[in-house]
Amino acid sequence: MTIGERVAWYRRRRGMSQEVLAGLVGRTVDWLSKVENNRIDLDRLSVIKSLADALDVALADLVAEPSLMEWTADSGTRTVPALRAALMNYRNVTPFGASASAVEAPSVAAIKQELATLWDAYQAARFAYVTSRLPSLIAHAEAAANSYSGHDLNEARRVLSLAYQLATVQLTKIGEADLAWIAADRGLGAARAAGDTVLTCALLRSVTHALQATGRFKEAVQLTNDAANYLEPQFSGPSPEMLSVYGTLFLAGSMAAARANDAITTRTFLQAADEAATRLGRDANHLWTAFGPTNVAIHRVATAAELGDVQVAIDLGPQIDTTGMPMERRVRHSLEVARAYSAWNRIDDALNVLLEAERMAPEQVQYHRMSRQLVLSWIRQQRNKPSTVLVDLARRLDVME
């Protein structure tokens, strides 16, 4: 079902008329009728969230997340459930962790290499590979944190915090919002235990991602402000790593502000991120942030789209050169460009952008709600028989049989 069709389904389940629901979200009955009949696309999370709140359902219920992760050569037959089991392992939240762990603690060098391999795979948009191997990394890092002392203990905690951060961003990518929250909480605890301000900042950003995944956009905006106030006294002569995580904190906050329909705060956060990028001086990838002027420009497009300013997204989006960015960032930007073209009714251009994105990173396109909803809406809106290219893409994304 499209998002509009889900709205209609939940509205009927609630015994609610179109007049009542439209009134609750401050819209006309005509608008709601067009939404439910796929004549208006719902592509702004702020609007979808208002409907979810009025219907008393989760945001994920309307956007159809999470999606089933396919078994691949990279993933094998152990995907999200194995990661869920790792996050909900009682040994990690009880006093019995060190004594009861069945995993031998690897060396710090070994878990650092394991961490780097998985972060690199994530930035290459190899989501199945990352999901299937995160349980092992978390188990190894937890065992190290429970076994070592002194300098090695702090190093193990740093690895553990970044492993949980990776779990957070990976889980939000595939729509597992509640698990992402658990991972963000664990990662922040490890970063604080290590006494590492840079990693604490990085994990605070992960918490904002987890908040957004559950539709708590205003809370994510407030956390961005709180985190910035916490970090400012420690911001004299910042390292490149600190500038990068500080800048990406504001980028995450700008998306939250846009999704909360707060244009002023969105601009404020983007300006703060731009200042950090200017101080950094170039695109970089410290702590796998992919932060720099290009990532700021990417977020200008994404936030404009979330605020409904399609003209800005159309004018700026296709002009940004993302070839120097990690694949995950490149393809995420392509999805925004496709959304902007679609909103401008340039469906052929949007389809071409999406097909090129799929060629570069098929898993990322398959699991992102935006690509699935775009293709489904194009199928639903066709007056004639959809093209073979579009139908084949819809089948690859599992939005039609």
Coordinates of C-alpha atoms in Angstrom, one line a residue:
M1 CA 0.0 0.0 0.0
T2 CA 1.0 3.6 -0.5
I3 CA 1.2 5.9 2.5
G4 CA -2.2 7.4 1.5
E5 CA -3.8 4.0 1.4
R6 CA -2.4 3.2 4.8
V7 CA -3.9 6.4 6.1
A8 CA -7.3 5.4 4.8
W9 CA -6.9 1.9 6.3
Y10 CA -6.0 3.2 9.8
R11 CA -8.7 5.9 9.6
R12 CA -11.4 3.3 8.9
R13 CA -10.0 1.1 11.7
R14 CA -10.4 4.0 14.1
G15 CA -14.0 4.5 12.9
M16 CA -13.0 8.0 11.9
S17 CA -14.6 10.0 9.0
Q18 CA -12.5 12.0 6.5
E19 CA -14.0 15.1 7.9
V20 CA -12.8 14.4 11.4
L21 CA -9.2 13.3 10.4
A22 CA -8.9 16.3 8.1
G23 CA -9.9 18.6 10.9
L24 CA -7.4 17.1 13.3
V25 CA -4.5 17.8 10.9
G26 CA -5.8 21.2 9.8
R27 CA -6.5 20.1 6.2
T28 CA -9.5 20.0 3.9
V29 CA -11.5 16.9 3.2
D30 CA -10.7 17.3 -0.5
W31 CA -6.9 17.2 0.4
L32 CA -7.4 14.0 2.5
S33 CA -9.5 12.4 -0.2
K34 CA -6.7 13.0 -2.8
V35 CA -4.1 11.7 -0.4
E36 CA -6.0 8.5 0.2
N37 CA -6.7 8.0 -3.5
N38 CA -3.0 8.6 -4.5
R39 CA -3.7 11.9 -6.3
I40 CA -1.3 13.7 -3.8
D41 CA 2.0 12.2 -2.7
L42 CA 2.8 12.2 1.0
D43 CA 6.6 12.7 0.9
R44 CA 7.1 15.2 3.8
L45 CA 7.7 13.5 7.2
S46 CA 6.2 16.4 9.1
V47 CA 2.9 15.9 7.3
I48 CA 3.0 12.1 7.7
K49 CA 3.8 12.5 11.4
S50 CA 0.8 14.7 11.9
L51 CA -1.5 12.1 10.4
A52 CA 0.2 9.3 12.5
D53 CA -0.4 11.3 15.7
A54 CA -4.0 12.0 14.8
L55 CA -4.5 8.3 14.1
D56 CA -2.6 7.3 17.2
V57 CA -0.2 5.0 15.3
A58 CA 3.6 5.0 15.0
L59 CA 5.2 6.9 12.1
A60 CA 6.7 3.6 11.0
D61 CA 3.1 2.2 10.6
L62 CA 2.4 4.7 7.9
V63 CA 5.7 4.5 6.0
A64 CA 5.8 0.7 6.2
E65 CA 9.0 0.2 8.1
P66 CA 10.9 -1.9 8.8
S67 CA 11.2 -3.8 5.6
L68 CA 12.3 -7.4 5.3
M69 CA 16.1 -7.7 4.8
E70 CA 16.8 -10.1 1.9
W71 CA 19.2 -13.1 2.4
T72 CA 22.2 -12.5 0.2
A73 CA 25.7 -13.9 -0.2
D74 CA 26.8 -11.1 2.1
S75 CA 24.3 -11.6 4.8
G76 CA 23.7 -15.4 4.8
T77 CA 20.5 -16.4 6.7
R78 CA 21.1 -14.4 9.8
T79 CA 20.1 -10.7 9.6
V80 CA 18.1 -8.4 11.9
P81 CA 17.1 -11.1 14.4
A82 CA 20.7 -11.9 15.1
L83 CA 21.5 -8.2 15.7
R84 CA 18.4 -7.9 17.9
A85 CA 19.7 -10.8 20.0
A86 CA 23.1 -9.1 20.3
L87 CA 21.5 -5.8 21.5
M88 CA 19.2 -7.6 23.9
N89 CA 21.8 -9.9 25.4
Y90 CA 21.2 -9.8 29.1
R91 CA 25.0 -10.1 29.8
N92 CA 25.4 -6.5 28.5
V93 CA 23.0 -5.0 31.1
T94 CA 23.6 -7.2 34.2
P95 CA 26.6 -7.6 36.6
F96 CA 27.3 -11.0 35.0
G97 CA 28.8 -9.8 31.8
A98 CA 32.5 -10.5 32.4
S99 CA 32.1 -13.8 34.1
A100 CA 29.4 -15.2 31.9
S101 CA 30.6 -14.2 28.5
A102 CA 31.2 -17.1 26.1
V103 CA 33.3 -14.9 23.8
E104 CA 37.0 -14.6 24.2
A105 CA 38.2 -11.0 24.2
P106 CA 40.2 -10.3 21.0
S107 CA 43.1 -7.8 21.0
V108 CA 42.3 -4.1 20.8
A109 CA 44.0 -4.0 17.4
A110 CA 41.7 -6.8 16.1
I111 CA 38.5 -5.1 17.2
K112 CA 39.7 -1.8 15.7
Q113 CA 40.2 -3.5 12.4
E114 CA 36.9 -5.2 12.6
L115 CA 35.2 -1.9 13.3
A116 CA 36.9 -0.1 10.4
T117 CA 36.0 -2.9 8.0
L118 CA 32.3 -2.6 8.9
W119 CA 32.2 1.2 8.9
D120 CA 33.8 1.1 5.4
A121 CA 31.2 -1.4 4.3
Y122 CA 28.4 0.8 5.6
Q123 CA 29.7 3.8 3.7
A124 CA 29.9 1.5 0.6
A125 CA 26.1 0.8 1.2
R126 CA 26.7 -2.9 1.9
F127 CA 23.9 -3.0 4.4
A128 CA 23.3 -6.8 4.5
Y129 CA 27.0 -7.4 5.1
V130 CA 27.1 -4.9 8.0
T131 CA 23.9 -6.2 9.6
S132 CA 25.1 -9.8 9.6
R133 CA 28.5 -9.0 11.1
L134 CA 27.6 -6.4 13.7
P135 CA 26.6 -9.0 16.3
S136 CA 30.1 -10.4 16.2
L137 CA 31.7 -7.0 16.5
I138 CA 29.5 -6.0 19.4
A139 CA 30.2 -9.3 21.2
H140 CA 33.9 -8.9 20.7
A141 CA 33.9 -5.3 21.8
E142 CA 31.8 -6.0 24.9
A143 CA 34.1 -8.9 25.8
A144 CA 37.1 -6.6 25.5
A145 CA 35.5 -3.9 27.6
N146 CA 34.8 -6.5 30.3
S147 CA 38.3 -8.0 30.2
Y148 CA 40.8 -5.2 29.9
S149 CA 41.9 -2.5 32.2
G150 CA 43.8 0.8 32.0
H151 CA 44.6 2.1 28.5
D152 CA 43.3 -1.0 26.7
L153 CA 39.9 -0.7 28.6
N154 CA 39.4 2.9 27.3
E155 CA 40.4 1.8 23.8
A156 CA 37.9 -1.1 24.0
R157 CA 35.2 1.3 25.2
R158 CA 35.9 3.6 22.3
V159 CA 35.5 0.8 19.8
L160 CA 32.4 -0.3 21.6
S161 CA 30.8 3.1 21.3
L162 CA 31.5 3.3 17.6
A163 CA 30.2 -0.2 17.1
Y164 CA 26.9 0.8 18.7
Q165 CA 26.9 4.0 16.7
L166 CA 27.2 2.0 13.5
A167 CA 24.4 -0.2 14.7
T168 CA 22.3 2.9 15.2
V169 CA 22.7 4.3 11.8
Q170 CA 22.4 0.9 10.1
L171 CA 19.2 0.1 12.0
T172 CA 17.7 3.5 11.1
K173 CA 18.5 2.8 7.5
I174 CA 16.4 -0.4 7.5
G175 CA 13.6 1.0 9.6
E176 CA 14.3 -0.7 12.9
A177 CA 13.7 2.4 15.0
D178 CA 13.3 0.8 18.5
L179 CA 16.5 -1.2 18.1
A180 CA 18.3 1.9 17.0
W181 CA 17.3 3.6 20.2
I182 CA 18.8 0.7 22.3
A183 CA 22.0 0.9 20.3
A184 CA 22.3 4.7 20.6
D185 CA 21.8 4.5 24.4
R186 CA 24.4 1.7 24.7
G187 CA 26.9 3.6 22.6
L188 CA 26.5 6.9 24.5
G189 CA 27.1 5.0 27.8
A190 CA 30.3 3.5 26.4
A191 CA 31.6 6.9 25.1
R192 CA 30.9 8.6 28.4
A193 CA 32.6 5.7 30.3
A194 CA 35.7 6.2 28.1
G195 CA 35.7 9.9 29.0
D196 CA 35.9 10.8 25.3
T197 CA 34.2 14.1 24.4
V198 CA 34.5 13.6 20.7
L199 CA 32.8 10.2 20.8
T200 CA 30.2 11.5 23.2
C201 CA 29.4 14.2 20.6
A202 CA 29.2 11.5 17.9
L203 CA 26.9 9.4 19.9
L204 CA 24.6 12.3 20.8
R205 CA 24.2 12.7 17.0
S206 CA 23.2 9.0 16.9
V207 CA 20.6 9.7 19.6
T208 CA 19.1 12.4 17.4
H209 CA 18.9 9.9 14.5
A210 CA 17.1 7.4 16.8
L211 CA 14.7 10.1 17.9
Q212 CA 13.9 11.0 14.3
A213 CA 13.4 7.4 13.4
T214 CA 10.5 7.3 15.8
G215 CA 9.1 10.7 14.7
R216 CA 10.3 12.6 17.7
F217 CA 11.5 15.6 15.7
K218 CA 11.1 18.3 18.3
E219 CA 13.0 16.3 20.9
A220 CA 15.8 15.8 18.4
V221 CA 16.0 19.5 17.8
Q222 CA 16.1 20.2 21.5
L223 CA 18.9 17.5 21.9
T224 CA 20.9 19.3 19.2
N225 CA 20.7 22.5 21.1
D226 CA 21.5 20.8 24.4
A227 CA 24.5 19.0 22.9
A228 CA 25.8 22.2 21.3
N229 CA 25.6 24.0 24.7
Y230 CA 27.4 21.1 26.4
L231 CA 30.2 21.1 23.8
E232 CA 30.9 24.8 23.4
P233 CA 33.0 25.2 26.6
Q234 CA 35.2 22.4 25.3
F235 CA 35.5 23.9 21.8
S236 CA 38.7 25.9 22.0
G237 CA 41.1 24.8 19.3
P238 CA 39.0 21.8 18.1
S239 CA 40.6 18.9 16.4
P240 CA 39.5 17.9 12.9
E241 CA 37.6 15.0 14.5
M242 CA 35.7 17.3 16.9
L243 CA 34.9 19.7 14.0
S244 CA 33.5 16.8 12.0
V245 CA 31.3 15.3 14.7
Y246 CA 30.2 18.8 15.8
G247 CA 29.2 19.7 12.2
T248 CA 27.4 16.5 11.6
L249 CA 25.5 17.0 14.9
F250 CA 24.1 20.2 13.4
L251 CA 23.4 18.4 10.1
A252 CA 21.3 15.8 11.9
G253 CA 19.6 18.6 13.8
S254 CA 18.8 20.5 10.6
M255 CA 16.9 17.4 9.3
A256 CA 15.0 17.1 12.6
A257 CA 14.1 20.8 12.4
A258 CA 12.9 20.6 8.8
R259 CA 10.8 17.5 9.7
A260 CA 9.4 19.5 12.6
N261 CA 8.5 22.2 10.0
D262 CA 10.8 24.7 11.7
A263 CA 12.5 26.6 8.9
I264 CA 14.2 29.2 11.1
T265 CA 16.0 26.5 13.2
T266 CA 16.8 24.6 10.1
R267 CA 18.7 27.6 8.7
T268 CA 20.4 28.2 12.0
F269 CA 21.7 24.6 12.3
L270 CA 22.8 24.6 8.6
Q271 CA 24.7 27.8 9.2
A272 CA 26.5 26.3 12.3
A273 CA 27.4 23.2 10.2
D274 CA 28.6 25.4 7.4
E275 CA 30.9 27.3 9.8
A276 CA 32.3 24.0 11.1
A277 CA 32.9 22.9 7.5
T278 CA 34.7 26.1 6.7
R279 CA 37.0 25.7 9.7
L280 CA 37.7 22.1 8.6
G281 CA 38.5 23.4 5.2
R282 CA 37.6 20.5 3.0
D283 CA 35.6 17.3 2.6
A284 CA 36.9 14.7 5.0
N285 CA 35.9 11.4 6.6
H286 CA 37.0 11.7 10.2
L287 CA 35.4 9.0 12.3
W288 CA 33.4 8.1 9.2
T289 CA 31.4 11.3 9.3
A290 CA 31.9 12.2 5.6
F291 CA 31.8 15.8 6.8
G292 CA 32.7 18.9 4.9
P293 CA 31.2 21.5 2.5
T294 CA 29.7 18.9 0.2
N295 CA 27.7 17.2 3.0
V296 CA 26.4 20.6 4.1
A297 CA 25.2 21.2 0.6
I298 CA 23.6 17.8 0.5
H299 CA 21.7 18.6 3.6
R300 CA 20.6 22.0 2.2
V301 CA 18.8 20.0 -0.5
A302 CA 17.3 17.4 1.8
T303 CA 16.0 20.0 4.3
A304 CA 14.5 22.1 1.5
A305 CA 12.6 19.0 0.3
E306 CA 11.4 18.3 3.8
L307 CA 10.2 21.9 4.2
G308 CA 8.4 21.6 0.9
D309 CA 10.6 24.0 -1.0
V310 CA 10.9 21.9 -4.1
Q311 CA 12.3 24.8 -6.1
V312 CA 15.5 25.0 -4.0
A313 CA 15.9 21.2 -4.2
I314 CA 15.5 21.3 -8.0
D315 CA 17.8 24.3 -8.5
L316 CA 20.6 23.1 -6.1
G317 CA 20.4 19.3 -6.0
P318 CA 21.5 18.3 -9.5
Q319 CA 24.4 20.7 -9.4
I320 CA 26.1 19.2 -6.4
D321 CA 29.2 17.0 -7.3
T322 CA 29.1 14.1 -4.9
T323 CA 31.7 11.9 -6.7
G324 CA 34.2 12.4 -3.9
M325 CA 31.8 11.3 -1.2
P326 CA 31.2 7.8 0.2
M327 CA 28.6 5.8 -1.8
E328 CA 26.0 6.0 1.0
R329 CA 26.1 9.8 0.9
R330 CA 26.1 9.9 -2.9
V331 CA 23.0 7.6 -3.2
R332 CA 21.1 9.3 -0.4
H333 CA 21.5 12.6 -2.2
S334 CA 20.3 10.9 -5.4
L335 CA 17.1 9.9 -3.7
E336 CA 16.5 13.5 -2.7
V337 CA 17.1 14.6 -6.3
A338 CA 14.6 11.9 -7.5
R339 CA 12.1 13.1 -5.0
A340 CA 12.4 16.7 -6.2
Y341 CA 12.0 15.8 -9.8
S342 CA 9.0 13.7 -8.9
A343 CA 7.4 16.6 -7.0
W344 CA 8.0 18.7 -10.1
N345 CA 6.2 16.0 -12.2
R346 CA 9.4 15.2 -14.1
I347 CA 8.9 11.5 -13.6
D348 CA 11.2 10.4 -16.4
D349 CA 14.1 12.4 -14.9
A350 CA 13.3 11.0 -11.4
L351 CA 13.2 7.5 -12.7
N352 CA 16.5 7.8 -14.4
V353 CA 18.1 9.2 -11.2
L354 CA 16.7 6.4 -9.2
L355 CA 17.9 3.7 -11.7
E356 CA 21.4 5.1 -11.6
A357 CA 21.3 5.1 -7.8
E358 CA 20.2 1.5 -7.8
R359 CA 23.0 0.7 -10.2
M360 CA 25.5 2.2 -7.7
A361 CA 24.0 0.9 -4.4
P362 CA 21.1 -1.6 -4.9
E363 CA 20.7 -2.4 -1.2
Q364 CA 20.4 1.2 -0.2
V365 CA 17.7 1.9 -2.8
Q366 CA 15.8 -1.2 -1.9
Y367 CA 15.6 -0.5 1.8
H368 CA 15.0 3.2 1.8
R369 CA 11.3 4.2 2.3
M370 CA 11.7 7.1 -0.1
S371 CA 12.6 5.0 -3.2
R372 CA 9.9 2.5 -2.4
Q373 CA 7.2 5.1 -2.0
L374 CA 8.3 7.0 -5.1
V375 CA 8.1 3.9 -7.3
L376 CA 4.8 2.8 -5.8
S377 CA 3.3 6.2 -6.4
W378 CA 4.5 6.2 -10.0
I379 CA 2.9 2.8 -10.6
R380 CA -0.4 3.9 -8.9
Q381 CA -0.6 7.2 -10.9
Q382 CA -0.1 5.6 -14.4
R383 CA -3.1 6.1 -16.6
N384 CA -1.8 3.5 -19.0
K385 CA 0.1 0.3 -18.5
P386 CA 3.4 1.1 -16.7
S387 CA 6.6 0.7 -18.6
T388 CA 8.5 -2.5 -18.4
V389 CA 11.4 -0.6 -16.8
L390 CA 9.2 0.8 -14.0
V391 CA 7.5 -2.5 -13.4
D392 CA 10.9 -4.3 -13.2
L393 CA 12.2 -1.7 -10.7
A394 CA 9.0 -2.0 -8.6
R395 CA 9.5 -5.8 -8.4
R396 CA 13.1 -5.4 -7.4
L397 CA 12.1 -3.1 -4.6
D398 CA 9.3 -5.5 -3.5
V399 CA 6.5 -3.0 -3.9
M400 CA 4.6 -5.2 -6.4
E401 CA 4.6 -8.9 -7.4

